[in-house]
Every structure is written in structure tokens, then in C-alpha cells.
XYZ file of C-alpha atoms in Angstrom:
681
model
C 34.879 -17.837 -11.605
C 35.902 -20.829 -9.603
C 34.173 -21.317 -6.040
C 37.213 -20.672 -3.552
C 38.166 -17.423 -4.700
C 37.129 -14.488 -3.539
C 36.347 -12.086 -6.420
C 37.644 -8.497 -6.180
C 36.294 -6.703 -8.450
C 38.123 -4.817 -11.413
C 37.502 -1.370 -12.744
C 35.827 -2.358 -15.977
C 33.609 -4.664 -13.492
C 32.785 -1.379 -11.480
C 32.097 0.425 -14.652
C 29.508 -2.023 -16.499
C 27.952 -2.221 -12.945
C 27.695 1.588 -12.756
C 26.333 1.475 -16.519
C 23.741 -1.012 -15.468
C 22.567 1.388 -12.806
C 22.650 4.570 -14.947
C 20.919 2.853 -17.671
C 18.090 2.171 -14.834
C 18.094 5.374 -13.507
C 17.673 6.877 -16.865
C 14.381 4.437 -17.201
C 12.899 5.538 -14.236
C 13.145 8.962 -14.322
C 11.365 9.373 -17.630
C 8.442 6.984 -16.456
C 8.208 8.584 -12.808
C 5.260 10.400 -12.781
C 5.450 13.916 -12.664
C 2.935 14.656 -9.880
C 1.584 12.907 -6.662
C 0.476 9.913 -7.089
C -1.474 7.466 -4.619
C -1.260 4.710 -2.183
C 1.461 6.265 0.405
C 3.522 8.567 -2.272
C 1.598 11.593 -1.467
C 2.433 11.660 2.470
C 5.867 10.553 1.846
C 5.788 13.546 -0.834
C 4.360 15.967 2.570
C 7.042 14.315 5.142
C 9.808 14.379 2.555
C 8.885 18.223 1.930
C 8.439 19.134 5.385
C 10.537 16.855 7.679
C 7.581 15.573 8.697
C 6.701 12.590 10.756
C 5.381 9.460 8.466
C 3.250 6.881 9.271
C 4.355 3.921 11.070
C 6.984 3.254 12.339
C 8.006 6.393 10.471
C 10.820 6.043 8.387
C 13.046 8.418 9.231
C 15.785 7.708 6.797
C 14.232 7.686 3.520
C 12.689 11.075 5.122
C 15.647 13.141 5.575
C 17.139 11.817 2.212
C 13.742 12.372 0.430
C 14.446 15.913 2.225
C 17.042 16.198 0.270
C 16.305 15.120 -2.940
C 13.441 17.682 -2.920
C 16.286 20.558 -3.636
C 17.158 19.237 -7.062
C 16.570 22.275 -9.399
C 14.222 20.744 -11.559
C 10.517 19.228 -11.387
C 7.705 19.111 -9.020
C 8.581 18.447 -5.635
C 6.819 15.112 -6.346
C 8.893 14.287 -9.019
C 12.105 15.415 -6.892
C 11.087 12.616 -4.364
C 10.276 10.602 -6.843
C 13.637 10.323 -7.914
C 14.674 9.326 -4.677
C 13.336 6.147 -5.255
C 14.380 5.607 -8.911
C 18.285 6.687 -7.851
C 18.447 3.796 -4.769
C 16.408 1.841 -7.415
C 18.992 2.028 -9.764
C 21.959 1.564 -7.117
C 19.909 -1.845 -6.135
C 20.355 -3.532 -9.553
C 24.231 -1.797 -10.025
C 25.128 -3.902 -6.292
C 22.986 -7.100 -7.927
C 25.165 -6.934 -11.013
C 28.261 -7.013 -8.327
C 26.428 -9.383 -6.477
C 25.643 -11.756 -9.513
C 29.229 -11.272 -10.331
C 31.099 -12.498 -7.106
C 28.896 -15.543 -7.665
C 28.620 -16.406 -11.194
C 31.218 -16.612 -13.480
C 31.447 -14.282 -16.407
C 29.618 -11.023 -16.587
C 26.544 -12.294 -19.081
C 24.625 -13.782 -15.544
C 25.405 -10.407 -13.946
C 23.472 -8.990 -16.595
C 20.274 -10.981 -16.618
C 19.932 -10.514 -12.704
C 20.545 -6.490 -12.402
C 18.501 -6.194 -15.360
C 16.184 -8.779 -14.883
C 15.587 -6.759 -11.440
C 15.367 -3.449 -12.676
C 12.750 -4.521 -15.539
C 10.393 -6.579 -13.053
C 6.972 -5.086 -12.709
C 7.004 -5.188 -8.844
C 10.808 -3.182 -8.663
C 9.897 -0.983 -11.861
C 6.808 0.005 -9.299
C 8.385 1.278 -6.788
C 10.967 2.911 -8.226
C 8.690 5.405 -9.825
C 7.020 6.730 -6.475
C 7.961 7.738 -3.069
C 8.168 4.441 -1.643
C 10.751 3.126 1.005
C 10.751 -0.302 -1.485
C 14.214 0.949 -3.748
C 16.280 2.006 0.152
C 15.536 -1.218 1.745
C 16.573 -3.402 -1.393
C 19.274 -1.167 -1.657
C 21.019 -2.297 2.076
C 19.656 -5.626 1.338
C 21.913 -5.703 -1.733
C 24.752 -3.493 -0.180
C 24.722 -5.622 2.954
C 24.742 -8.516 0.710
C 27.574 -7.866 -1.326
C 29.860 -6.487 1.884
C 28.852 -10.054 3.055
C 30.087 -11.575 0.430
C 33.877 -10.169 0.689
C 33.511 -10.722 4.311
C 32.802 -14.336 3.750
C 33.908 -15.214 0.188
C 32.233 -18.405 -1.451
C 34.840 -21.227 -1.100
C 37.331 -21.821 1.224
C 38.922 -17.935 1.034
C 39.839 -16.668 4.787
C 36.768 -14.109 5.711
C 38.234 -10.648 6.262
C 36.457 -9.176 9.630
C 37.821 -5.585 8.760
C 34.335 -5.233 7.279
C 32.204 -6.415 10.234
C 32.140 -2.689 11.882
C 30.719 -0.980 8.214
C 28.173 -4.014 8.106
C 26.705 -3.234 11.787
C 25.915 0.036 11.115
C 24.970 -0.538 7.268
C 22.288 -2.973 9.456
C 21.537 -0.151 12.158
C 20.629 2.259 9.454
C 18.769 -0.250 7.160
C 16.414 -0.443 10.258
C 15.735 3.541 10.156
C 14.529 3.263 6.834
C 11.642 -0.262 7.415
C 13.148 -2.153 10.201
C 10.147 -5.270 9.923
C 11.925 -6.220 6.532
C 15.432 -5.903 7.083
C 15.075 -7.492 10.827
C 13.441 -10.264 9.028
C 16.578 -10.271 7.081
C 18.480 -10.775 9.651
C 18.617 -14.449 9.939
C 20.185 -14.898 6.359
C 23.022 -12.409 6.902
C 23.870 -14.533 9.997
C 24.066 -17.527 7.817
C 26.420 -15.264 5.368
C 28.688 -14.597 8.259
C 29.092 -17.635 10.009
C 32.370 -17.990 9.730
C 33.014 -14.953 11.575
C 30.787 -15.548 14.603
C 33.930 -15.545 16.821
C 34.500 -12.236 15.487
C 31.625 -10.595 15.935
C 31.226 -12.080 19.493
C 34.751 -10.886 20.335
C 33.599 -7.267 18.976
C 29.797 -7.851 20.075
C 29.765 -4.189 22.113
C 31.134 -2.106 19.485
C 28.940 -3.727 17.219
C 25.784 -3.245 19.022
C 27.224 0.574 19.434
C 27.525 1.215 15.442
C 23.839 -0.541 14.842
C 22.382 1.460 17.559
C 24.532 4.500 15.783
C 22.450 3.945 12.771
C 19.689 4.332 14.388
C 20.212 7.574 15.310
C 17.617 8.830 12.958
C 14.870 7.208 14.913
C 15.580 9.980 17.430
C 15.224 12.583 15.269
C 11.785 11.641 14.521
C 10.642 11.739 18.300
C 12.121 14.939 18.076
C 10.805 16.304 15.640
C 7.646 14.951 16.657
C 7.514 17.685 19.370
C 7.796 20.475 16.914
C 5.195 22.355 14.895
C 4.860 20.567 11.206
C 2.576 20.613 8.881
C 2.762 16.728 9.072
C 3.137 14.417 11.528
C 1.275 11.527 11.857
C 0.221 10.989 15.451
C 1.624 14.683 16.645
C 4.164 14.963 19.587
C 5.188 11.735 21.150
C 6.283 12.432 24.411
C 6.030 9.341 26.519
C 8.259 5.907 26.332
C 4.634 4.546 25.519
C 3.504 6.739 23.155
C 7.483 5.817 21.447
C 6.542 2.343 21.559
C 3.398 2.642 19.725
C 4.294 4.669 17.171
C 7.827 2.390 16.377
C 5.618 -1.067 17.195
C 3.318 0.255 14.644
C 0.583 -1.339 17.122
C -1.793 1.128 16.120
C -1.469 -1.166 12.410
C -2.380 -4.288 14.054
C -5.837 -4.292 12.578
C -4.149 -4.278 9.215
C -1.382 -6.163 9.525
C -4.165 -8.990 11.045
C -6.964 -8.478 9.295
C -10.501 -9.603 11.064
C -12.092 -13.302 9.691
C -8.229 -14.086 7.580
C -7.341 -17.547 8.426
C -5.063 -20.652 6.937
C -7.149 -20.965 4.224
C -5.951 -16.858 3.024
C -1.610 -18.133 3.968
C -2.304 -20.671 1.758
C -3.851 -18.539 -1.073
C -1.058 -15.835 -0.620
C 1.847 -18.426 -0.745
C -0.094 -19.853 -4.195
C -0.050 -16.099 -5.136
C 3.608 -15.797 -4.019
C 4.768 -18.700 -6.495
C 2.575 -17.655 -9.391
C 3.966 -13.630 -8.705
C 7.759 -15.152 -8.754
C 6.811 -15.888 -12.727
C 5.271 -12.943 -13.621
C 7.761 -11.488 -12.319
C 10.707 -12.447 -14.305
C 8.116 -13.801 -17.191
C 8.140 -17.343 -16.563
C 11.650 -17.607 -18.959
C 13.740 -15.656 -15.863
C 11.843 -17.696 -13.212
C 12.183 -21.209 -14.667
C 16.074 -20.032 -14.658
C 15.512 -19.026 -10.933
C 14.670 -22.566 -10.722
C 17.322 -24.426 -12.242
C 20.219 -21.889 -10.183
C 18.145 -22.844 -6.807
C 18.725 -26.653 -7.593
C 22.332 -26.127 -8.485
C 23.572 -23.715 -6.216
C 25.215 -26.056 -3.795
C 26.952 -27.697 -6.306
C 28.528 -24.280 -7.607
C 27.934 -22.063 -4.028
C 28.647 -24.493 -1.268
C 25.853 -24.884 1.631
C 26.570 -22.177 3.583
C 25.837 -19.749 0.188
C 22.655 -21.591 -0.832
C 21.289 -21.481 2.769
C 21.927 -17.455 2.820
C 20.085 -17.274 -0.835
C 17.232 -19.849 0.762
C 17.027 -18.333 4.042
C 16.787 -14.714 2.203
C 13.911 -16.325 -0.087
C 11.830 -17.713 2.888
C 11.996 -14.184 5.290
C 9.848 -12.221 2.986
C 7.564 -14.445 1.647
C 6.895 -18.060 3.728
C 7.960 -16.330 7.085
C 6.410 -13.013 6.439
C 2.552 -14.527 5.377
C 2.970 -16.529 8.805
C 3.379 -13.754 10.662
C 0.405 -11.554 8.846
C -2.937 -12.205 8.658
C -4.031 -10.806 5.534
C -7.134 -11.703 4.449
C -6.938 -12.232 0.128
C -8.256 -9.823 -1.934
C -7.204 -7.695 -4.902
C -6.050 -5.145 -2.251
C -4.187 -7.026 0.101
C -2.298 -9.010 -2.656
C -1.075 -5.831 -3.897
C -0.243 -4.006 -0.659
C 1.786 -7.506 0.160
C 3.462 -7.860 -3.735
C 6.353 -4.992 -2.793
C 7.371 -6.689 0.692
C 9.441 -9.511 -1.115
C 11.460 -7.043 -2.984
C 14.655 -8.433 -1.287
C 13.179 -12.106 -2.368
C 13.013 -11.406 -6.244
C 16.429 -10.322 -5.950
C 17.730 -13.346 -4.581
C 15.357 -14.975 -7.414
C 17.481 -12.650 -10.373
C 20.539 -14.050 -8.518
C 19.693 -18.073 -8.561
C 18.720 -17.123 -12.729
C 22.017 -15.843 -12.802
C 23.374 -19.100 -11.626
C 21.051 -21.029 -13.764
C 21.686 -19.474 -16.278
C 25.724 -19.815 -16.002
C 24.923 -23.136 -14.997
C 23.148 -24.222 -18.481
C 25.803 -22.187 -20.504
C 28.435 -24.349 -19.374
C 26.104 -27.568 -19.659
C 25.120 -27.117 -23.304
C 27.998 -25.278 -24.556
C 26.285 -22.100 -25.776
C 28.728 -20.323 -27.707
C 28.880 -16.566 -26.837
C 26.623 -15.225 -29.480
C 23.658 -17.947 -28.782
C 24.271 -17.084 -25.053
C 24.050 -13.373 -25.379
C 20.751 -13.912 -27.648
C 19.255 -16.416 -24.827
C 20.126 -13.769 -22.501
C 18.707 -10.948 -24.637
C 15.633 -12.932 -25.168
C 15.218 -13.475 -21.433
C 15.261 -9.680 -20.296
C 13.318 -8.770 -23.191
C 10.086 -10.607 -22.084
C 10.854 -9.071 -18.800
C 11.332 -5.583 -19.909
C 7.808 -6.279 -22.066
C 6.044 -7.415 -18.962
C 7.241 -4.319 -16.534
C 6.738 -1.993 -18.804
C 3.180 -3.099 -19.941
C 1.992 -3.133 -16.122
C 3.979 0.414 -15.447
C 3.022 2.023 -18.503
C -0.590 0.486 -17.786
C -0.579 2.318 -14.786
C -2.535 5.506 -14.325
C 0.077 7.208 -11.624
C -1.530 10.301 -12.386
C -4.720 9.106 -11.628
C -4.929 10.430 -8.000
C -3.713 14.325 -8.659
C -6.608 14.239 -11.348
C -9.326 13.486 -8.434
C -7.591 15.478 -6.038
C -8.079 18.139 -8.129
C -11.367 17.971 -9.203
C -12.774 17.755 -5.825
C -10.591 20.880 -5.211
C -11.928 23.226 -7.855
C -15.580 21.862 -6.843
C -15.097 23.148 -3.382
C -17.248 26.149 -1.765
C -14.753 28.925 -1.103
C -13.543 29.241 2.236
C -14.851 25.299 3.200
C -13.600 23.434 5.839
C -12.486 19.663 4.472
C -12.396 17.275 6.637
C -10.735 14.114 4.656
C -10.473 10.366 5.691
C -7.330 8.739 4.613
C -3.987 8.612 2.135
C -6.595 8.757 -0.856
C -7.575 12.323 0.173
C -4.638 13.710 2.352
C -1.679 12.215 -0.235
C -3.074 13.591 -3.199
C -5.489 16.712 -2.088
C -2.647 18.058 0.673
C 0.321 17.511 -1.771
C -1.746 19.999 -4.168
C -2.752 22.096 -1.835
C 0.269 22.334 0.607
C 3.086 22.305 -1.694
C 1.915 23.407 -5.192
C -0.816 25.749 -3.423
C -3.991 24.479 -5.386
C -6.807 26.530 -3.352
C -5.254 27.972 -0.808
C -8.639 29.528 0.651
C -9.641 26.174 2.159
C -8.494 24.372 5.233
C -8.034 20.728 5.424
C -8.266 18.766 8.477
C -8.775 14.686 8.876
C -10.939 13.923 10.993
C -9.573 11.343 13.321
C -6.348 13.806 13.920
C -4.233 11.843 12.164
C -1.225 12.534 9.517
C -2.223 16.581 9.429
C -0.550 19.022 11.861
C -3.457 20.801 12.456
C -5.101 18.561 14.325
C -8.222 19.034 16.659
C -6.736 16.724 19.022
C -4.317 14.456 19.920
C -5.122 10.539 18.709
C -3.318 8.819 21.293
C -4.975 10.397 24.204
C -8.353 11.084 23.293
C -10.845 8.242 23.336
C -12.862 8.006 20.154
C -16.105 9.430 21.991
C -14.744 12.539 22.804
C -12.977 12.801 19.615
C -16.302 12.515 17.666
C -17.544 15.134 20.164
C -14.685 17.528 18.977
C -15.460 17.179 15.749
C -18.706 17.481 15.872
C -18.433 20.534 17.957
C -16.185 22.891 15.647
C -18.722 21.680 12.421
C -21.317 22.897 14.336
C -18.872 27.065 14.848
C -18.167 27.193 11.966
C -19.072 30.275 9.945
C -17.613 28.919 6.536
C -18.964 25.931 4.885
C -17.803 22.033 6.139
C -17.184 19.890 3.659
C -16.561 16.015 4.977
C -14.861 13.008 2.235
C -16.538 10.556 4.281
C -19.548 9.389 6.097
C -19.016 10.810 9.430
C -22.363 11.902 11.858
C -22.742 15.518 12.071
C -26.182 15.640 13.024
C -27.519 17.882 9.875
C -28.984 17.514 6.766
C -26.015 17.636 4.298
C -25.797 18.318 -0.265
C -24.206 15.480 -1.548
C -21.747 16.315 -4.498
C -20.151 12.738 -4.803
C -16.635 12.979 -4.438
C -17.343 14.676 -0.921
C -21.485 16.372 0.948
C -21.479 19.954 2.544
C -22.928 20.246 5.650
C -26.255 22.077 5.390
C -26.938 23.994 8.695
C -29.984 24.286 7.060
C -32.108 21.432 8.290
C -31.265 19.365 11.714
C -32.659 15.970 9.810
C -29.351 13.844 8.921
C -31.897 11.949 6.424
C -32.245 14.933 4.142
C -30.013 14.487 1.599
C -29.721 17.248 -1.703
C -27.880 15.263 -4.611
C -26.035 18.057 -6.708
C -23.043 16.702 -8.507
C -21.025 19.714 -9.706
C -20.587 19.661 -14.152
C -16.762 18.912 -14.007
C -17.336 15.855 -11.417
C -19.899 14.650 -13.628
C -16.898 14.517 -16.861
C -14.460 12.619 -13.868
C -17.065 9.847 -13.274
C -17.623 9.936 -17.218
C -13.448 9.917 -18.692
C -11.721 8.282 -15.470
C -14.103 6.233 -13.330
C -17.296 4.717 -15.442
C -15.147 2.608 -17.461
C -11.530 2.864 -16.086
C -10.229 -0.629 -14.673
C -6.471 0.565 -13.795
C -4.192 -2.528 -13.648
C -3.083 -1.138 -10.287
C -5.251 -2.780 -7.660
C -5.091 0.232 -5.326
C -6.452 2.425 -7.928
C -9.005 0.179 -8.954
C -10.526 -0.008 -5.196
C -11.065 3.377 -5.460
C -12.529 4.047 -9.051
C -14.584 1.203 -7.866
C -15.626 2.742 -4.686
C -16.067 5.572 -6.562
C -18.375 3.853 -9.023
C -20.613 2.762 -6.545
C -21.349 5.887 -4.886
C -22.327 7.809 -7.861
C -24.353 5.351 -8.572
C -26.241 4.767 -5.453
C -26.917 8.948 -5.772
C -27.802 8.006 -9.238
C -30.577 5.591 -7.991
C -31.460 7.664 -5.022
C -32.123 10.758 -6.608
C -34.712 8.310 -9.335
C -37.767 10.451 -9.919
C -41.279 8.544 -11.246
C -42.168 12.281 -12.227
C -38.803 13.037 -14.015
C -38.010 10.543 -16.886
C -34.078 10.220 -16.825
C -32.455 12.546 -19.937
C -30.333 10.791 -21.881
C -27.034 11.174 -20.481
C -28.575 9.514 -16.989
C -29.525 6.187 -19.487
C -25.947 5.733 -20.567
C -24.467 5.981 -16.733
C -27.504 3.443 -15.561
C -26.974 0.977 -18.309
C -23.270 1.013 -18.070
C -23.790 0.738 -13.728
C -25.651 -2.696 -13.915
C -22.781 -4.144 -15.371
C -20.475 -3.935 -13.208
C -20.159 -5.521 -9.657
C -19.883 -2.217 -7.301
C -22.343 -0.004 -10.016
C -25.554 -2.978 -9.622
C -24.435 -3.148 -5.877
C -25.286 0.920 -5.592
C -28.064 0.915 -7.499
C -29.527 -1.192 -5.619
C -28.174 0.677 -2.559
C -29.670 3.685 -3.716
C -33.210 2.043 -5.071
C -33.464 1.330 -1.501
C -32.937 4.659 -0.039
C -34.914 6.742 -2.377
C -37.244 9.431 -0.866
C -40.279 7.727 -3.259
C -39.612 4.153 -2.221
C -38.768 1.358 -4.724
C -40.333 -1.428 -6.732
C -38.469 -4.963 -4.727
C -38.533 -6.436 -7.888
C -36.222 -4.127 -9.533
C -33.777 -4.151 -6.435
C -34.147 -7.947 -6.283
C -32.908 -7.869 -10.419
C -29.616 -5.359 -10.064
C -28.684 -7.334 -6.225
C -28.792 -10.508 -8.764
C -27.047 -8.958 -11.260
C -23.844 -7.692 -8.945
C -23.687 -11.301 -7.459
C -22.931 -12.743 -10.609
C -20.483 -9.896 -11.461
C -18.907 -10.522 -8.022
C -15.122 -10.424 -8.590
C -13.918 -13.964 -7.627
C -11.233 -11.641 -5.580
C -13.556 -9.097 -3.823
C -12.959 -7.330 -0.578
C -14.424 -9.257 2.172
C -16.168 -5.822 3.170
C -17.466 -5.295 -0.170
C -18.809 -9.081 -0.465
C -20.440 -8.288 2.735
C -22.381 -5.249 1.326
C -23.971 -7.686 -1.333
C -25.808 -9.812 1.556
C -25.959 -6.951 3.780
C -28.200 -5.511 1.301
C -29.957 -8.184 0.916
C -30.767 -8.828 4.208
C -32.112 -5.388 4.896
C -34.691 -5.786 1.635
C -35.692 -9.325 2.867
C -36.588 -7.665 5.759
C -38.209 -4.926 4.394
C -40.600 -7.510 3.050
C -41.084 -9.340 6.248
C -38.939 -12.629 4.979
C -37.120 -12.797 8.875
C -35.907 -15.822 8.507
C -33.899 -14.921 5.272
C -33.333 -11.851 6.539
C -31.049 -13.362 9.408
C -29.237 -15.419 6.848
C -27.944 -13.304 5.240
C -27.141 -10.448 7.558
C -25.442 -12.821 9.650
C -23.229 -14.302 6.657
C -22.199 -10.795 5.928
C -20.626 -10.792 9.581
C -19.443 -13.898 8.849
C -17.473 -12.686 5.418
C -17.058 -9.036 7.380
C -15.928 -9.601 11.181
C -15.870 -6.366 11.640
C -17.303 -3.754 14.118
C -17.846 -1.201 11.337
C -19.769 -4.080 9.140
C -23.186 -2.118 8.738
C -24.971 -5.779 9.397
C -24.018 -5.541 13.242
C -26.898 -2.660 13.863
C -30.082 -4.457 11.491
C -28.667 -7.924 13.404
C -29.037 -6.464 16.731
C -32.550 -4.848 16.205
C -33.397 -8.482 14.822
C -32.450 -10.379 17.763
C -34.104 -7.597 20.018
C -37.107 -8.287 18.314
C -37.241 -12.246 18.610
C -35.682 -11.330 22.021
C -33.452 -14.066 21.485
C -30.971 -13.229 24.415
C -28.307 -15.798 23.533
C -28.125 -15.134 20.017
C -27.753 -11.210 20.791
C -25.066 -11.461 23.837
C -23.188 -13.933 21.085
C -22.971 -11.068 19.200
C -22.291 -8.248 21.071
C -18.933 -10.662 22.370
C -17.981 -11.389 18.481
C -18.041 -7.547 17.599
C -16.008 -6.424 20.638
C -13.712 -9.343 19.336
C -13.320 -7.583 15.915
C -12.548 -4.646 17.518
C -9.037 -2.412 16.442
């Protein structure tokens, strides 16, 4: 299409855009997990099913839409909500087809853009689980398409009739994910610049329409006053509580992590550049670079600026606003935020492909083959990633945990890793109806023991302890909460043992079903999904710790445990757990053996290990040195552990305090206390 003429889609254009959406919806429906997955999937499924309150800022629009999808007459509840993400992912790519058709001549570039985004690993992965990112992409591309219709390329007169629709849709988009759509606002301001006078003249109406789009948040606050099974903080009854929730103030430590600095931001910037290449199988990214280079001459300054700003806001600008420590888990959390930027890259690829096709005078057959080759490469990368992810791993974990719990147990769970899969299977599918779930911080589950926004940490801990002491049924915990009792450790959880008031008394009793789960899905498993891999690593370290802690000189290891020991010693988290377990062994330990495991762990330490995982190594070595009167070496290691992870939960804090007190180094002690106070959430 020559620049300067508005594209009015023909019936064939609409049909082909719909065909792209239908094909991708089929792909996503076939590959979506049939049960609950990890990340935020379980909580989104639960909040959709019960019309509950999701984690801040609540995402009320997705909850309402997800609830509608639960009425589908087929599949599990989890699969139905997964289809909501699939539906909006497919619609997003249909809209991208129309956007590319508006910006690049011919239909082939539109197919390259739409299918390229749809096949890309990150976008495909978010279209398979209950998440807000495909709905966010849908709104971004719908607003982009309507903006192109309102302010078309070239000298075509702008069309102010679409402004009310743009305002209402923008408000609705904020009800899904206001942080990401708020970041996109400057790009839309550039796109709609020719209508600036009309916007100012109709600012009152536009403002009211944006506010109308925010009404789902009013529903969210009203819904929080009701007794619902899923409600993240419980009733939001004051303006302070409402603002705390909507502003994500409770996630301040997640968004700006202790110890993160400019080096982390630079690493993330490098990661984004490389990630674009991975998402589009290099070839598509190179076409995107061509499109970036030629977009101004093909589209004009305004549309080129719109695309550049739309790319930079959820990537470069977001990195400046966030303070993530650079590691495998943070990378995984961040890599889905730039989905709108990936859509921009897909548009650039379409523009670059159209320019090269004309420049090289490619015949239709050659152009089609080239387009097909690029899409095949992207499909191969996306398929490998998404088929290589065990989406149902979380459900298997939750099933094993639930089946091995004592009869009528009360279980305190820790976070989304436990609440999501186990909560879904228990509350929706009826697994183990005899057990009762609580979240020990009073979050997410509606049957909380206290209001988390109105209760101090000390009071909350006291309430939980008193509740546990009053229980007649057995109480189990998936976290290491202190209970002033002995406990029976069963690996995936531990059971409070009220027969003894000695919290150091630990009995290891791992059920056979849990051991089989360890052998099949933990011992040698390293999932391509970093979030799943993180939990596999944690469970591997925990199992290794219990194995080493239970070693007895009088009882040689059986062949099965010997295999476990050998395999764990070849893994960083396993070796670290073995060292930790030997140091806690009631029969004592041989320092040389512990040093050997620690040296092995250091040699196996991943370059992108979490700061807390790196700190764990130096913490353990510091304790080992302190036990053997190497005070100077202990101080060095413990200080380094705190440097790597300056957090109040760092276990190195307590022994460092003791060492400074022993040395009567008051200045160092005060400096440590100040640092730990600053590291508080």
C-alpha cells in the first residue's frame, strides 16, 4: 500500500486475519496444559473460578473474563481458563495481521508478523496458561490498530470519531494490567498526535470514558468485602488499604531487589537484545533490524516514532524503573513483560521483509519460500521451548504432597508454588477433602487467621503458633516456620511433633511415593522453564540435606540411597544440600568431607544462580570455618554472603552478629544492624 492512503480492510483481509487467529487458537488449545500449571496459573484459575481477588494490582478484568470461560462445557476448569489466554493470544495475532497490513504492502508481510509473534516462545507460552499478558497484548494491538485507523499513514485526514472508543478501551486495558499499559501511553500519544486538538477539546468526555473502563477495580474492592475462598489481602476497607493494593506497594521488594544495581540493568539490557533474537529465531530479528532502519522512509516520522517508543517503554524504560537482580528466575519473570515490544519487532520484520522483497525484486514464489523459512525457524524454536516445558509438573508435585499428608491434616502453605497447584486440586477438583489449607502470612486464601494488612509480623507469628498448639489434628507445614515443637520431616513438608518441645529434634520420614517422585521428576530433571527448574533445584537441595542429615555410621547406605548420593553430588544444589545436611548430622561430621562437597558445589555453581543461592555457599563455609576456630575466615565468608544477598532473611546475619559481639566490635555490629534494617521489605 503506498504511504499516505488509509487502508480500509476488505472482506478478504478480515477473513485472512480471522484465519490466522483461528489457526493459532487451535495450536494453543492443543498444546495448553489440561490441568493446573506453575507460576501464577493456579491463583488465576482459582480467582477466575471463585470470582476472587488476585494478587496486586488484582487484574479484575482478566478475573471476570476468566470466570466466563469457566462455563465452557468441556475440559477441566484449569483448561477452560487457559483457553481465555489462548483466545486473546490468537485475537492479538489477528489484530497484528491487520496492523502489518496497514504498514507494509501486500499480505505476505502480514502473515510473517502475525505468525512470527504467535509462534515465538514467550508469546506462545503465555497463551497456554492463565496469565494476563495475552489480554494485555490484545489491548495494545487493538489500540494500535484503531489508532492507525484514526491517524493513518501519510497525509490522510485523521478520524476523530474513534477517540471515544480508544478512551474506553484504554481504560479497560488498565483494568487488566495498568503498569504495562501505563508504560504504553506515551507511544499512543505519539500515534494520535494529529488529533491532539480534538483530544483537548473533548478531554472531559475522554476522561470519563477512561474512568468507565476502570470500573472493574470498583467491583474488585466491593468483592473483597465478601467471604470468598480466594482474596489476596482480604477486605479492602480504607483508602490506605485500597491504594496499598492497587499500587502494588507490597511488592516493592520484588520490583526493587536488595543488592541490585546498574550492572544488573546492563545485563538485563543485553538479555533483552539476545532475547529478541531468540524469540524470532535470529532471521526474524534481522528482518526487524532492516524494518527499524527503513521504517521512517516507508511510514514517516510519526509512525516510526510510535513504533520506537512502543518498543522502548516495556524494555529499556521498564528496566530503568525496576531493580531486578540478574539471575535465571528474574530473567524468567521479566521476559514476558516485553510482549508488546515483541509485537513491534514483528511489525518491523514485516516492514523489513516488504522492503527487501521490493529491493531484491523477489518473485512471489521466492518471497513465499523466504517467508515460510523464517516462520518455520520461529515455529521450531517456539515449539521446542513449549514442548520442552513440563507444564503439568506442578500438578504432579501437588498430588504427591496431598496424597502423603496425614488424615484430616491442617496444612500451612507458603506461596504460589503451593497455593496454586494444591489449592486448585483441593478446592476445585476435590483432592483430599479432609485436609484444611492455610497460608501462614494470611495471604490469598479466604480462611485467613488474621488480616495481613492490619497485623504486625510478631502478632501474626504468635497467632499461628497459638493456632497450631490448639489443634487436635496433625499440623503440617511446607515452610520452615518455627513452632517450638519437634517435627517429622517428610521432605515435601514437615509435621509438627507435639510429643517434644525440642525444635532441634527432627525425624526424617520420607514416604515411598515422595521418593519415587524425587527419582522421576527431581533427581535428574532440569526443566527449560526457569521457574519450574528453580523449584526442582530447591527440592533437590532439601532432599540432599535430609539424606546427609540421616546418615549413620552404624547403618551403611542401601544401594538406592547410594545412587541418590552419587547423583546429588554432581549437582550444585545437591552438593550444597549434602554439605548442609552433614553439618546438621547429630552424629557429627568429618570436616574434610564437608569441605569436599562445598568445593564441588562451588565448581558446579551456575553463573546465573540466585544471589540467595550464592550466599548460601559462603554462609555454610563461614559456619564450617567458625566451627574450626578460623574466626577471620568465618567473618570473610559471612560478610561476603551478606554482600551477595543483603536481605534480612539471610541466615548469615545471626552468626555475624554473634561474631561481632564475641569480638566486642560495637561499630561493626551497629553497621550490620543498620544494613539489615535497610534491607527489610
